[in-house]
XYZ file of N, CA and C in Angstrom:
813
model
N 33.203 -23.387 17.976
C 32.274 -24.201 17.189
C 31.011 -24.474 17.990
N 29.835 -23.929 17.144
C 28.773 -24.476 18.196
C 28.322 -26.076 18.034
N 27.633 -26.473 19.153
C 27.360 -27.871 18.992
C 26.620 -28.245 17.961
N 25.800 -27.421 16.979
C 25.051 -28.380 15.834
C 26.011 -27.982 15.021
N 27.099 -27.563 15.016
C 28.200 -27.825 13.927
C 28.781 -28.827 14.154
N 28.680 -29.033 15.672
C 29.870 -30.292 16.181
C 29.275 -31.471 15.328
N 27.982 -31.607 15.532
C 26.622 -33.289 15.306
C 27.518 -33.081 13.951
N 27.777 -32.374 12.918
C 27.668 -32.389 11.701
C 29.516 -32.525 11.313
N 29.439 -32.573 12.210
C 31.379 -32.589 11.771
C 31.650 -34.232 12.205
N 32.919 -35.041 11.434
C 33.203 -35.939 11.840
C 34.207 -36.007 13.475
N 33.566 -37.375 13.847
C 34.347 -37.129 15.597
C 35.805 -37.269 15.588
N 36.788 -35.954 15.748
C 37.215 -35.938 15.835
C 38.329 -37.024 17.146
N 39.383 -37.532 16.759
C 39.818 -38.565 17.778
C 40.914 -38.608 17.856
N 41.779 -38.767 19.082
C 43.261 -39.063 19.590
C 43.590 -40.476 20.251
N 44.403 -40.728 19.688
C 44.677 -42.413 19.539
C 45.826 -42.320 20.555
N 45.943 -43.128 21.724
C 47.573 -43.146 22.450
C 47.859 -44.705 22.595
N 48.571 -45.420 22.204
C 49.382 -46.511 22.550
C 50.562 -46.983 22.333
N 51.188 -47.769 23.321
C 53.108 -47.444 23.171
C 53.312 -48.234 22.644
N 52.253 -49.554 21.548
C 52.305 -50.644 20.605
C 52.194 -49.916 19.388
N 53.146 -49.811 18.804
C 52.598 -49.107 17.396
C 51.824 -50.213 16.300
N 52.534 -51.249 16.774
C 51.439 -52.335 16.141
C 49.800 -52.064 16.310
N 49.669 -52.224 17.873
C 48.168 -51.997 17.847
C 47.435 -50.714 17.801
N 48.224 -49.520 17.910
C 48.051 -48.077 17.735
C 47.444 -48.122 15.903
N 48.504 -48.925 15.524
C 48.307 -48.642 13.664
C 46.780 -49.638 13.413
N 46.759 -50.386 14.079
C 45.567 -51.251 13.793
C 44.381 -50.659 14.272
N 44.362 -50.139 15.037
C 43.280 -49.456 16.170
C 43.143 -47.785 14.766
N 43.918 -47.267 14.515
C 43.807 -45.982 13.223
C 43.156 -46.414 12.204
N 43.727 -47.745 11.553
C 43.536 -48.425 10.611
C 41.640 -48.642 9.978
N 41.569 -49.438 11.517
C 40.153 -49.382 11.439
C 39.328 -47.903 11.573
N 39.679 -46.947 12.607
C 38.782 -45.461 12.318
C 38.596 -44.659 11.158
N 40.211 -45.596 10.169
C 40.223 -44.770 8.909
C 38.849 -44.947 8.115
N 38.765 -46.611 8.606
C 37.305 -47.167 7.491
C 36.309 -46.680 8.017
N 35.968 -45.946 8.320
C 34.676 -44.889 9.413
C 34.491 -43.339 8.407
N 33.569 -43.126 7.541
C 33.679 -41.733 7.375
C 33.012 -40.776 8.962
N 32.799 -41.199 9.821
C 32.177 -40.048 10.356
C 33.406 -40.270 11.187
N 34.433 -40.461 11.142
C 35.825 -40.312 12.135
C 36.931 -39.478 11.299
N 37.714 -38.595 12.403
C 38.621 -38.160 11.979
C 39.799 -38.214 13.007
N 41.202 -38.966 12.378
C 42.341 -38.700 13.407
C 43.052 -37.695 13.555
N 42.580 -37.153 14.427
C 43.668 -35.466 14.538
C 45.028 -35.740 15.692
N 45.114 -36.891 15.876
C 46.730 -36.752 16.458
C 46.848 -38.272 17.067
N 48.207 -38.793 17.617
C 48.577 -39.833 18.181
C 49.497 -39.604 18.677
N 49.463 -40.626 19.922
C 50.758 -40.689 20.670
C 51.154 -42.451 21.203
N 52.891 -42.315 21.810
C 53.559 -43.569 22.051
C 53.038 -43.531 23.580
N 52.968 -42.440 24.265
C 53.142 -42.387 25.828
C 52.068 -41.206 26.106
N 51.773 -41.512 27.976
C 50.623 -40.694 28.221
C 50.807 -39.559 28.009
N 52.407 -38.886 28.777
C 52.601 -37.369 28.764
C 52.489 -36.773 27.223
N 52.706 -37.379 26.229
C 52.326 -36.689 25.090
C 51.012 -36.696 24.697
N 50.241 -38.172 25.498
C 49.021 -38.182 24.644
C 48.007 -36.913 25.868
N 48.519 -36.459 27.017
C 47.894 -35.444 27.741
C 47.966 -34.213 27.035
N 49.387 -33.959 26.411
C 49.626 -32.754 25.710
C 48.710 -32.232 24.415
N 48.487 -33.600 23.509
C 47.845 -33.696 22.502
C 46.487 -33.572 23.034
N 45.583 -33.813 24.234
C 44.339 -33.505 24.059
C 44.242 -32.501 24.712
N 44.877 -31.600 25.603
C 45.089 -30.368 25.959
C 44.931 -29.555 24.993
N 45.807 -29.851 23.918
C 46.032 -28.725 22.623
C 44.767 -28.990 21.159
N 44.498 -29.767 21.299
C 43.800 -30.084 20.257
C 42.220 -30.262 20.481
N 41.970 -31.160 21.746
C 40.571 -30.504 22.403
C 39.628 -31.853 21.194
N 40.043 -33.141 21.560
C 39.481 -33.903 20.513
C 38.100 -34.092 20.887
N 36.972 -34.711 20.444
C 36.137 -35.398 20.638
C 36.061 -36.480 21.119
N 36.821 -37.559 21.190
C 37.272 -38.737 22.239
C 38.507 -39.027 21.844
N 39.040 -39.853 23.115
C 40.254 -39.859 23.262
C 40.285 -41.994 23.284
N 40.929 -42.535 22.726
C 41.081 -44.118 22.779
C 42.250 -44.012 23.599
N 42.398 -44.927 24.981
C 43.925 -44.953 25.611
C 44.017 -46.073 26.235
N 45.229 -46.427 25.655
C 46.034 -47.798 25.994
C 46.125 -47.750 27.925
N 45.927 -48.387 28.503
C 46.194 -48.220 29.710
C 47.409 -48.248 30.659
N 48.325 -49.231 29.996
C 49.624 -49.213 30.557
C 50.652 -48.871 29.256
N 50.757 -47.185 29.676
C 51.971 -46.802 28.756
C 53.050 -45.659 29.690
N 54.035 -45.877 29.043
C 55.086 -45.294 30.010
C 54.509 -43.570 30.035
N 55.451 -42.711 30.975
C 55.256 -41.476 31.101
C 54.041 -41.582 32.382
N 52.655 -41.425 31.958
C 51.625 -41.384 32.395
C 50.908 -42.646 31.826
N 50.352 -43.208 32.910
C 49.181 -44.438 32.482
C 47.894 -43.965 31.960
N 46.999 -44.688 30.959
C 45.979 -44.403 31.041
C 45.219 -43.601 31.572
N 44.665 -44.299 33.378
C 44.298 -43.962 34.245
C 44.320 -42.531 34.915
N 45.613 -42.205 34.490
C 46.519 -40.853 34.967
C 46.269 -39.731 33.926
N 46.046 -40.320 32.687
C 45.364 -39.262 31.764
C 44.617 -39.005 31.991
N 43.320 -39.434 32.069
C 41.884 -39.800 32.281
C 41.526 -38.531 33.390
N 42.193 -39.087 34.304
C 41.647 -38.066 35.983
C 42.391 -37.440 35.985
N 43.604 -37.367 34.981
C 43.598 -35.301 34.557
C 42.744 -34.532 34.245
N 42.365 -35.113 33.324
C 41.353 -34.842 32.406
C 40.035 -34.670 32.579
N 39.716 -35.101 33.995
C 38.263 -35.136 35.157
C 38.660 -33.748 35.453
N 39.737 -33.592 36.066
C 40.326 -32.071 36.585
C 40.261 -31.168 35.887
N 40.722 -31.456 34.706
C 40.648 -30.221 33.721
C 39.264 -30.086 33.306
N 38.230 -30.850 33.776
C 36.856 -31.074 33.152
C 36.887 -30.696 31.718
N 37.716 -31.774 30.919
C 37.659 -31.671 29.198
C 36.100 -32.260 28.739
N 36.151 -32.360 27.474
C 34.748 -32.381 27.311
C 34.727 -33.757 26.263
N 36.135 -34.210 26.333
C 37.078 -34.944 25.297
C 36.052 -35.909 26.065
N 35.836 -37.010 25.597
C 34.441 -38.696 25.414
C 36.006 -39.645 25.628
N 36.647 -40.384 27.211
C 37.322 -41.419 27.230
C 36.973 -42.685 26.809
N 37.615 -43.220 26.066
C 37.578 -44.731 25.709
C 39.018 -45.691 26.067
N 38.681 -46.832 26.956
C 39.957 -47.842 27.366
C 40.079 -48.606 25.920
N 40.951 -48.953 25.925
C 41.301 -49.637 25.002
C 42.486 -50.810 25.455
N 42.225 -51.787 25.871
C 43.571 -52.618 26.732
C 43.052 -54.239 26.110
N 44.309 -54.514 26.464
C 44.145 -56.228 26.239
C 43.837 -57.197 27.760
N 43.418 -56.088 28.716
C 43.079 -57.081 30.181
C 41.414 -56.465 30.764
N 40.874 -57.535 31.208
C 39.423 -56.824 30.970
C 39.386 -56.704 32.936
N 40.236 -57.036 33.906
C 40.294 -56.930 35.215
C 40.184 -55.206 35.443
N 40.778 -54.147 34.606
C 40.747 -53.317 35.119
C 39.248 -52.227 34.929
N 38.112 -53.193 34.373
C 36.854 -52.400 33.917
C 36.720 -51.768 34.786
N 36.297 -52.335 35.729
C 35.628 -51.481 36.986
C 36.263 -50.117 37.263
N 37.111 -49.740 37.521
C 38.073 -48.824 37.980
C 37.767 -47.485 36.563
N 37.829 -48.203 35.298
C 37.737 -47.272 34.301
C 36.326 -46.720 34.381
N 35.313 -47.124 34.519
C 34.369 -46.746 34.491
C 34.198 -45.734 35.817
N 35.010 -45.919 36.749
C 34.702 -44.942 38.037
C 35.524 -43.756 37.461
N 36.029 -43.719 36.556
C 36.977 -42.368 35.837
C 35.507 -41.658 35.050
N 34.118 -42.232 35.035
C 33.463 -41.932 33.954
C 34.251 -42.130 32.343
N 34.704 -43.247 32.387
C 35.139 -43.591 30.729
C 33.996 -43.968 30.031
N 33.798 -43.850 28.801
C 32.546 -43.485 28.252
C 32.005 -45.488 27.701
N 33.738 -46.074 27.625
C 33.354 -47.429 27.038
C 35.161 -48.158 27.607
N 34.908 -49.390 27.234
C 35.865 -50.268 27.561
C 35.868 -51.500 26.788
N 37.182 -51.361 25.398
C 37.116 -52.125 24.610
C 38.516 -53.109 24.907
N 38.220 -54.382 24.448
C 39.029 -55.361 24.650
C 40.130 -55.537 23.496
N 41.597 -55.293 23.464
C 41.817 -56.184 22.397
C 41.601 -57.429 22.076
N 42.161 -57.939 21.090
C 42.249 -56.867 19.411
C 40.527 -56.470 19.282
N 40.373 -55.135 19.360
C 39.188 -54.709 18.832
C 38.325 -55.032 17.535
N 37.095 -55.743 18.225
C 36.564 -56.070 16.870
C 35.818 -54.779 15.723
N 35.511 -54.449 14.354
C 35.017 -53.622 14.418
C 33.502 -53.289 14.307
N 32.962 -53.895 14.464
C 31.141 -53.764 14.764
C 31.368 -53.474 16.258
N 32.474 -54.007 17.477
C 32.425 -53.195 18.406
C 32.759 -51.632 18.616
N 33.770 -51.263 17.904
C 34.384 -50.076 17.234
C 33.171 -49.422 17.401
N 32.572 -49.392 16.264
C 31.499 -48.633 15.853
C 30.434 -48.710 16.637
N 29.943 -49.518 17.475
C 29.178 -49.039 18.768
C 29.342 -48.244 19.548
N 30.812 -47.837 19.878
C 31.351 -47.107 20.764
C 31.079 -45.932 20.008
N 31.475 -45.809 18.411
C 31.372 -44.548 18.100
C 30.030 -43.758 18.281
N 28.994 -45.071 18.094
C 27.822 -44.593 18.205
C 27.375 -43.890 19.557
N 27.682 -44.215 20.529
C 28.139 -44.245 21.900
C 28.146 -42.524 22.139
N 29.414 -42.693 21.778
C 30.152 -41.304 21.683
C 28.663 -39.978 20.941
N 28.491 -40.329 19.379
C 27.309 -39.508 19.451
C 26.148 -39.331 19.473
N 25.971 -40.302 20.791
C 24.856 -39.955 21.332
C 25.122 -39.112 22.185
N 26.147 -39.537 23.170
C 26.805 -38.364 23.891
C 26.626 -36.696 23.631
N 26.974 -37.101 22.684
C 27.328 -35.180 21.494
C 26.023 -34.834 21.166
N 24.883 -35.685 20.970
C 23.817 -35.029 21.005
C 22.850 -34.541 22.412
N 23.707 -35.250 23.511
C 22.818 -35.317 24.405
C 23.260 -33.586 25.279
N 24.378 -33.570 24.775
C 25.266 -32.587 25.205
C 24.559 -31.207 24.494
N 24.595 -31.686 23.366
C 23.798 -30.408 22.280
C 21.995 -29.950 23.192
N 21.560 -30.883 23.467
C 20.315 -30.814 24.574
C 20.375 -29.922 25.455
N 21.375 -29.915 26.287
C 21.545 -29.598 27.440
C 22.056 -28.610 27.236
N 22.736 -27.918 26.154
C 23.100 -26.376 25.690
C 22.337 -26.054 25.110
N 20.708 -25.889 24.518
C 20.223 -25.397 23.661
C 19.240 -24.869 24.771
N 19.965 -23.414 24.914
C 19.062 -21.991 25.826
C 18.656 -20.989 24.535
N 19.230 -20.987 23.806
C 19.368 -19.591 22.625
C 17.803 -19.877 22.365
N 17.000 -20.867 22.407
C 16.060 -20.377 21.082
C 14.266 -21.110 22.512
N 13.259 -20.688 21.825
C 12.330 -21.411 23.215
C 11.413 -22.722 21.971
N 11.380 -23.621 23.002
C 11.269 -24.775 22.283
C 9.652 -25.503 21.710
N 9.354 -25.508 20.736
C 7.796 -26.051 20.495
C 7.410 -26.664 21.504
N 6.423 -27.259 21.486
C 5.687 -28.216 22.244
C 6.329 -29.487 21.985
N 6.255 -29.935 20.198
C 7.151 -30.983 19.362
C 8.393 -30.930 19.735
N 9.094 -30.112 19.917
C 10.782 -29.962 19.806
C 11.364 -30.794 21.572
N 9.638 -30.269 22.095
C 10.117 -30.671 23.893
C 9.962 -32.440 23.735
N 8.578 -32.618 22.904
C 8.117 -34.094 22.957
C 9.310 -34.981 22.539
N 10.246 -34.319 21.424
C 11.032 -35.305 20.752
C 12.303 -35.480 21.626
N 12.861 -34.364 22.348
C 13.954 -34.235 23.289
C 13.429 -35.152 24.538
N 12.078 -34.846 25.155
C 11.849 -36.243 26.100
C 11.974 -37.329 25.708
N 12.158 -37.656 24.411
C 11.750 -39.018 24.113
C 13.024 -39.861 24.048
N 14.088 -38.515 23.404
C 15.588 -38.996 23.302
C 15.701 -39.038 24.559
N 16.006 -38.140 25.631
C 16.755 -38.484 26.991
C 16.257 -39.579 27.137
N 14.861 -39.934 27.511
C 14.320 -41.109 28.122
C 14.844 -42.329 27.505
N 15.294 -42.381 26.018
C 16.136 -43.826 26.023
C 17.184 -43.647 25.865
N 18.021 -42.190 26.155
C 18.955 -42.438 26.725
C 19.622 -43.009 27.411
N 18.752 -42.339 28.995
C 19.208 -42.634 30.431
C 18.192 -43.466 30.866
N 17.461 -44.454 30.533
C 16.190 -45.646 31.018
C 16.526 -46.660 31.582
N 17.598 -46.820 30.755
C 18.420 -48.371 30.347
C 19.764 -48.389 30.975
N 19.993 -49.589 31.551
C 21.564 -49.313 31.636
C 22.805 -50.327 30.259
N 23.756 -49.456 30.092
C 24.683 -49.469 29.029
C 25.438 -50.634 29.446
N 25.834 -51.009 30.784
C 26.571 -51.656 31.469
C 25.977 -52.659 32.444
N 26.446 -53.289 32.822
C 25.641 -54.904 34.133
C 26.881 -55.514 34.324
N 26.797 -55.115 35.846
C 28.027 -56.171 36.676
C 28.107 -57.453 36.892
N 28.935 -58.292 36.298
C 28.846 -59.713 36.305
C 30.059 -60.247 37.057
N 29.672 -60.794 37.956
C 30.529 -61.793 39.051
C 30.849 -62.688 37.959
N 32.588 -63.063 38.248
C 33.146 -64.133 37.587
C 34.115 -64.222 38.208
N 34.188 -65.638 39.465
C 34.789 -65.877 40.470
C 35.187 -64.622 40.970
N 36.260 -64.500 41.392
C 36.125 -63.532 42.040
C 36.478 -61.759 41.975
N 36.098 -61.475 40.954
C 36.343 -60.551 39.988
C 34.366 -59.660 39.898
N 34.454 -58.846 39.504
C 33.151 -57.845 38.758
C 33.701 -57.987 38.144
N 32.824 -57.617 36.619
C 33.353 -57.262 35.407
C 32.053 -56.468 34.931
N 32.258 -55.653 34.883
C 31.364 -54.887 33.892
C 30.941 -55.187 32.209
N 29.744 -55.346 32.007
C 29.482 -55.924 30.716
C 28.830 -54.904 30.007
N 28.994 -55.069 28.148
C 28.193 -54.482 28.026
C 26.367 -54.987 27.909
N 25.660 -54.163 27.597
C 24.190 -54.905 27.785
C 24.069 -55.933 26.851
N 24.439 -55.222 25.570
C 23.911 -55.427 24.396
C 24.650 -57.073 24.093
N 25.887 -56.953 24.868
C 27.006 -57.744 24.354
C 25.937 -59.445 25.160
N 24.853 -59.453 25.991
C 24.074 -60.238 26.722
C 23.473 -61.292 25.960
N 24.038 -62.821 25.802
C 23.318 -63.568 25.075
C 22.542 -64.061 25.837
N 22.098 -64.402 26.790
C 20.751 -64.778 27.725
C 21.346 -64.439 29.441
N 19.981 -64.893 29.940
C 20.356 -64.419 31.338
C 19.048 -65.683 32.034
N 19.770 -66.732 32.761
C 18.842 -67.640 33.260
C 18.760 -68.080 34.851
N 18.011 -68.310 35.201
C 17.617 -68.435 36.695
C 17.761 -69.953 37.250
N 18.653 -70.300 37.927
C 18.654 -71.584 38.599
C 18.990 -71.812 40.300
N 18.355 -72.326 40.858
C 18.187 -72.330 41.876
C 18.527 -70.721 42.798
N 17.893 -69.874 42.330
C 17.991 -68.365 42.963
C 19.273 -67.820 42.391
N 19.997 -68.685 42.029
C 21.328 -67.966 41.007
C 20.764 -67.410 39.477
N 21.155 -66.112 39.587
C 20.908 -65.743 38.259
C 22.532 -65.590 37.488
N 22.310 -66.459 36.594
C 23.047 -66.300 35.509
C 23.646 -65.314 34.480
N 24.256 -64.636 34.122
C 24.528 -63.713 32.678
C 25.671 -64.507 31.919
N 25.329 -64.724 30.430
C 26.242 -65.133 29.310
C 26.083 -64.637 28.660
N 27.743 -64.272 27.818
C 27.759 -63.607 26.777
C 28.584 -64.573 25.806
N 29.005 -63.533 25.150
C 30.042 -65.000 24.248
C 31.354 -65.539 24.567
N 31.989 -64.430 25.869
C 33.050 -64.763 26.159
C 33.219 -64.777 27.413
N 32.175 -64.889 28.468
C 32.155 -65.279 29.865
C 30.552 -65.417 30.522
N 30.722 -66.416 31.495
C 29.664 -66.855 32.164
C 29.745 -65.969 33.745
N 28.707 -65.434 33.664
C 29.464 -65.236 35.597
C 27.770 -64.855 35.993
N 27.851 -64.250 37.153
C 26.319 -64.032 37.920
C 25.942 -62.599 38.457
N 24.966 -62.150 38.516
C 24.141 -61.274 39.198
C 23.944 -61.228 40.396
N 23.991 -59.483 41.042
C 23.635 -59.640 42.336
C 22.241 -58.904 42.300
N 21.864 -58.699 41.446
C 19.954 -58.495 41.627
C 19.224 -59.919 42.445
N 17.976 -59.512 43.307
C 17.750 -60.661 43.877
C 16.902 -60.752 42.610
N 16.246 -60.869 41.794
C 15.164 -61.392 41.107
C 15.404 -60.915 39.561
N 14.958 -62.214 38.996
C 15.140 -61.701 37.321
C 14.495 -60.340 36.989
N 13.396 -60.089 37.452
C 12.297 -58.931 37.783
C 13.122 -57.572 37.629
N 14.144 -57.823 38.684
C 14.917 -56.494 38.881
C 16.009 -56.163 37.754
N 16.831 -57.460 37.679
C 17.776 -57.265 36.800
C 17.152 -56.818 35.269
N 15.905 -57.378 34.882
C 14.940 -57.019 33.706
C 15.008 -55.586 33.410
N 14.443 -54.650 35.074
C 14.276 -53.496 34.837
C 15.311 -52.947 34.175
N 16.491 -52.962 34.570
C 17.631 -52.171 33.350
C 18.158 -52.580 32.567
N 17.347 -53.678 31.597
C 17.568 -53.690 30.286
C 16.478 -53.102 29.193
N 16.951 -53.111 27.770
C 15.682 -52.537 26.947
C 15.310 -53.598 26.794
N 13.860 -53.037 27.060
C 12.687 -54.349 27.222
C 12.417 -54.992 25.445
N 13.019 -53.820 24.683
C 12.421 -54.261 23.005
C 13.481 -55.028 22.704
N 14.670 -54.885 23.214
C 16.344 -56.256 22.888
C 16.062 -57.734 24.047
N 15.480 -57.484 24.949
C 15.697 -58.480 26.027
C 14.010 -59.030 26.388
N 14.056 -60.112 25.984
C 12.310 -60.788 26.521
C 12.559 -61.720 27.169
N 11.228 -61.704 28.116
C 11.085 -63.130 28.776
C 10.493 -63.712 28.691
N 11.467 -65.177 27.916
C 10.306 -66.318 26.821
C 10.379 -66.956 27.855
N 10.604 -67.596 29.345
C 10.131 -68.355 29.762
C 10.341 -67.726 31.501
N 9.572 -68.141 32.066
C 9.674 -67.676 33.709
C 11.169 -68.084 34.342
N 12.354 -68.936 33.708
C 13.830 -68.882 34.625
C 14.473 -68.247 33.079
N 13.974 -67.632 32.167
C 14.981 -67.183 31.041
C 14.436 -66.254 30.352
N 15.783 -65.249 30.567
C 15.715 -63.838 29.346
C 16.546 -63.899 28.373
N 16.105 -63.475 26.845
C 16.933 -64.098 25.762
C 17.063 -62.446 25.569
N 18.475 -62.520 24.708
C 18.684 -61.371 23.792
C 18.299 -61.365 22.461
N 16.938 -60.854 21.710
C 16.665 -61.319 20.518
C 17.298 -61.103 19.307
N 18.742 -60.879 19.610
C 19.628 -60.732 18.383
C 20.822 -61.595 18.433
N 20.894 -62.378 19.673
C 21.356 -63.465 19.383
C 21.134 -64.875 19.638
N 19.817 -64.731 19.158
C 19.152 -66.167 18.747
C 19.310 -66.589 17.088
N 20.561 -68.012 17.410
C 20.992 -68.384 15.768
C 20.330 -69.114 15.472
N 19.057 -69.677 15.734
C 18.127 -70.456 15.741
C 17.471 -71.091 16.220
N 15.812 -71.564 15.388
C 14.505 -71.735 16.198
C 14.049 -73.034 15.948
N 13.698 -73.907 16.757
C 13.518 -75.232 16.347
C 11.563 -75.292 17.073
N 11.137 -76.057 16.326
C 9.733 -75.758 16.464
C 9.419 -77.251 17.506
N 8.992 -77.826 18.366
C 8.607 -79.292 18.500
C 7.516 -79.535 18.485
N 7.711 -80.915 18.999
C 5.992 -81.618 18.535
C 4.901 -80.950 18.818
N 5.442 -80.469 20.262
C 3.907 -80.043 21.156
C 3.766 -78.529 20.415
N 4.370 -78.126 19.167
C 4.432 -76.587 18.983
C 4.490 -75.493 19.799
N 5.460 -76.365 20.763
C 6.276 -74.605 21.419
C 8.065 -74.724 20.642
N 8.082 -73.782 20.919
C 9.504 -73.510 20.227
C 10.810 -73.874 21.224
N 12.120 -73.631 20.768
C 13.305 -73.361 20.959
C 13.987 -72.821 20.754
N 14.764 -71.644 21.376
C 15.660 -71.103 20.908
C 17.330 -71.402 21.158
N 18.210 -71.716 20.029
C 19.269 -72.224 20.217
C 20.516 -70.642 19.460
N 20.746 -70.283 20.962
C 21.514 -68.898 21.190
C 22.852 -68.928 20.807
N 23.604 -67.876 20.492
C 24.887 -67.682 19.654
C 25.885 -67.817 21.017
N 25.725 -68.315 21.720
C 26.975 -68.766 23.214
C 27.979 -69.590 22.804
N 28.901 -70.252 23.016
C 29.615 -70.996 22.360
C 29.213 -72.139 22.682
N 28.277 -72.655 23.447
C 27.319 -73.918 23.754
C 26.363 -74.034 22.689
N 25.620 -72.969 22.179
C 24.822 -72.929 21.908
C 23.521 -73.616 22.771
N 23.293 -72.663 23.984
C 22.780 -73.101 24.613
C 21.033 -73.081 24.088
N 20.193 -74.435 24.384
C 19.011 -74.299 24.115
C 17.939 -73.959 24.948
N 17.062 -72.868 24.991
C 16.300 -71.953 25.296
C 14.830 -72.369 25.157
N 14.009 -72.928 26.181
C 12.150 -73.202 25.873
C 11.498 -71.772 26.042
N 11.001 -71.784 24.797
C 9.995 -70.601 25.208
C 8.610 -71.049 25.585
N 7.668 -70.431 26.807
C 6.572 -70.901 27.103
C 5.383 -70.646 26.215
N 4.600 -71.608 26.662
C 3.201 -71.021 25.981
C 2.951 -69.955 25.678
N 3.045 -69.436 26.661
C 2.405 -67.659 26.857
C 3.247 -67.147 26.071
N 4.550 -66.994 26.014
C 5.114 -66.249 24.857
C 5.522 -66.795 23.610
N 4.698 -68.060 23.047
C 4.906 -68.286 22.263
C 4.167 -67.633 20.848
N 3.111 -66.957 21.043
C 2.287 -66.195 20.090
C 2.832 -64.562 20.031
N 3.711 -63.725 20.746
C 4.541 -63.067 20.553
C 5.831 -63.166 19.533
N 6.135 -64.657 20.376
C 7.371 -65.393 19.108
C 7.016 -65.240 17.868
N 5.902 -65.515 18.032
C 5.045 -65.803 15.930
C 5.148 -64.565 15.564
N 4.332 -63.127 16.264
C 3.970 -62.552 15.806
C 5.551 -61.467 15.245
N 6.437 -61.743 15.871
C 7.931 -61.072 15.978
C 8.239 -61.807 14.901
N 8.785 -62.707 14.926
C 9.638 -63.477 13.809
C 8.500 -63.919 12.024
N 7.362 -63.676 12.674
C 6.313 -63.819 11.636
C 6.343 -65.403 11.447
N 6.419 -66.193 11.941
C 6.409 -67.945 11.994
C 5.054 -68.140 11.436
């Protein structure tokens, strides 16, 4: 199959977990996906190795602790065999991120999987498949346009980072970006919150940590705070007409935006 058949085919996927409860729930939801297709499942690793050996899926979802072979043990087979199969964790403990991601796993979802996260990942995945389709397209020589539009994809591809390491006591955890409800500066501690943990940065300066986010999701409304502008649940205006933003954290923490970016605010939200 060549790769612009692949873009056009649904992503094919192999499901492994030794919960058939959460195996059926985890299917359940890909069923509600037309651009997904399940071409096999398994209880345990050694079958779920066999199944992507033979079948050659498009990504693979894997439970991490299942008898036979672990997760982990699939995975960096599967580095060996250099498959072309897109890994996804799928576990109910978020301690083992770090480690998955040094497998090159493509994502790391938490149970019970929500599904607007689901479907990020899928999205995930084909971008992947297109980026892949890039990097195989020798057969034909490329416009001037065809080069402009392929720079434009890699570049927000690979610009940004997907992931940000967040200290939480004494743990990393790898986050995702997007998943970032603000990021604030107090006494040289920089902060990251999301909706389900607080922890810190080892960038020395908001400056730096800025650079690898997308600058069009992440602004800086005030000199100690970067907001994520999709999860701001609301804007409170005050006297002096600068604003507030009161963020989707489970605090709902409240956010001053400065002067200076307060005529951006207007011109974004149209106030």
């Amino acid at each position: 199959m060549s790769n612009a058949q692949r873009l056009n085919k649904p992503i094919r996927v192999v499901v492994a977990d030794d919960e058939e409860p959460a195996r059926n729930e985890l299917c359940f939801q890909l069923e509600q996906i037309d651009e997904v297709a399940i071409i096999g499942q398994a209880a345990d690793g050694i079958k779920a190795l066999r199944l992507i050996e033979s079948l050659k899926p498009d990504m693979v979802l894997l439970d991490i602790q299942m008898p036979g072979l672990t997760g982990f043990e699939v995975a960096r087979e599967l580095v060996l065999q250099k498959t072309d199969s897109h890994v996804v964790f799928v576990t109910a403990y978020d301690h083992y991120a770090i480690e998955a991601f040094e497998i090159n796993a493509v994502d790391y979802l938490l149970k019970p999987v929500e599904p607007v996260r689901l479907r990020r990942t899928l999205e995930r995945v084909q971008n992947l498949q297109r980026t892949d389709s890039l990097k195989n397209t020798t057969a034909k020589t490329l416009t001037a346009k065809e080069l402009e539009h392929i720079g434009k994809f890699m570049a927000n591809r690979y610009s940004h980072s997907d992931s940000i390491a967040v200290k939480v006591n004494d743990k990393l955890i790898l986050v995702q970006s997007d998943e970032i409800v603000f990021i604030s500066l107090d006494n040289d501690a920089i902060e990251i919150v999301t909706r389900n943990l607080r922890g810190f940065s080892n960038c020395r300066t908001l400056d730096e940590l800025q650079s690898h986010l997308d600058p069009s999701l992440f602004w800086r409304v005030h000199r100690s705070h970067v907001v994520n502008i999709h999860k701001i649940k609301e804007i409170l205006r005050r006297l002096s007409r600068n604003y507030v933003l009161i963020m989707t954290d489970p605090k709902h923490t409240q956010i001053p935006v400065s002067r200076t970016q307060t005529k951006r605010l207007r011109d974004y939200l149209k106030l």
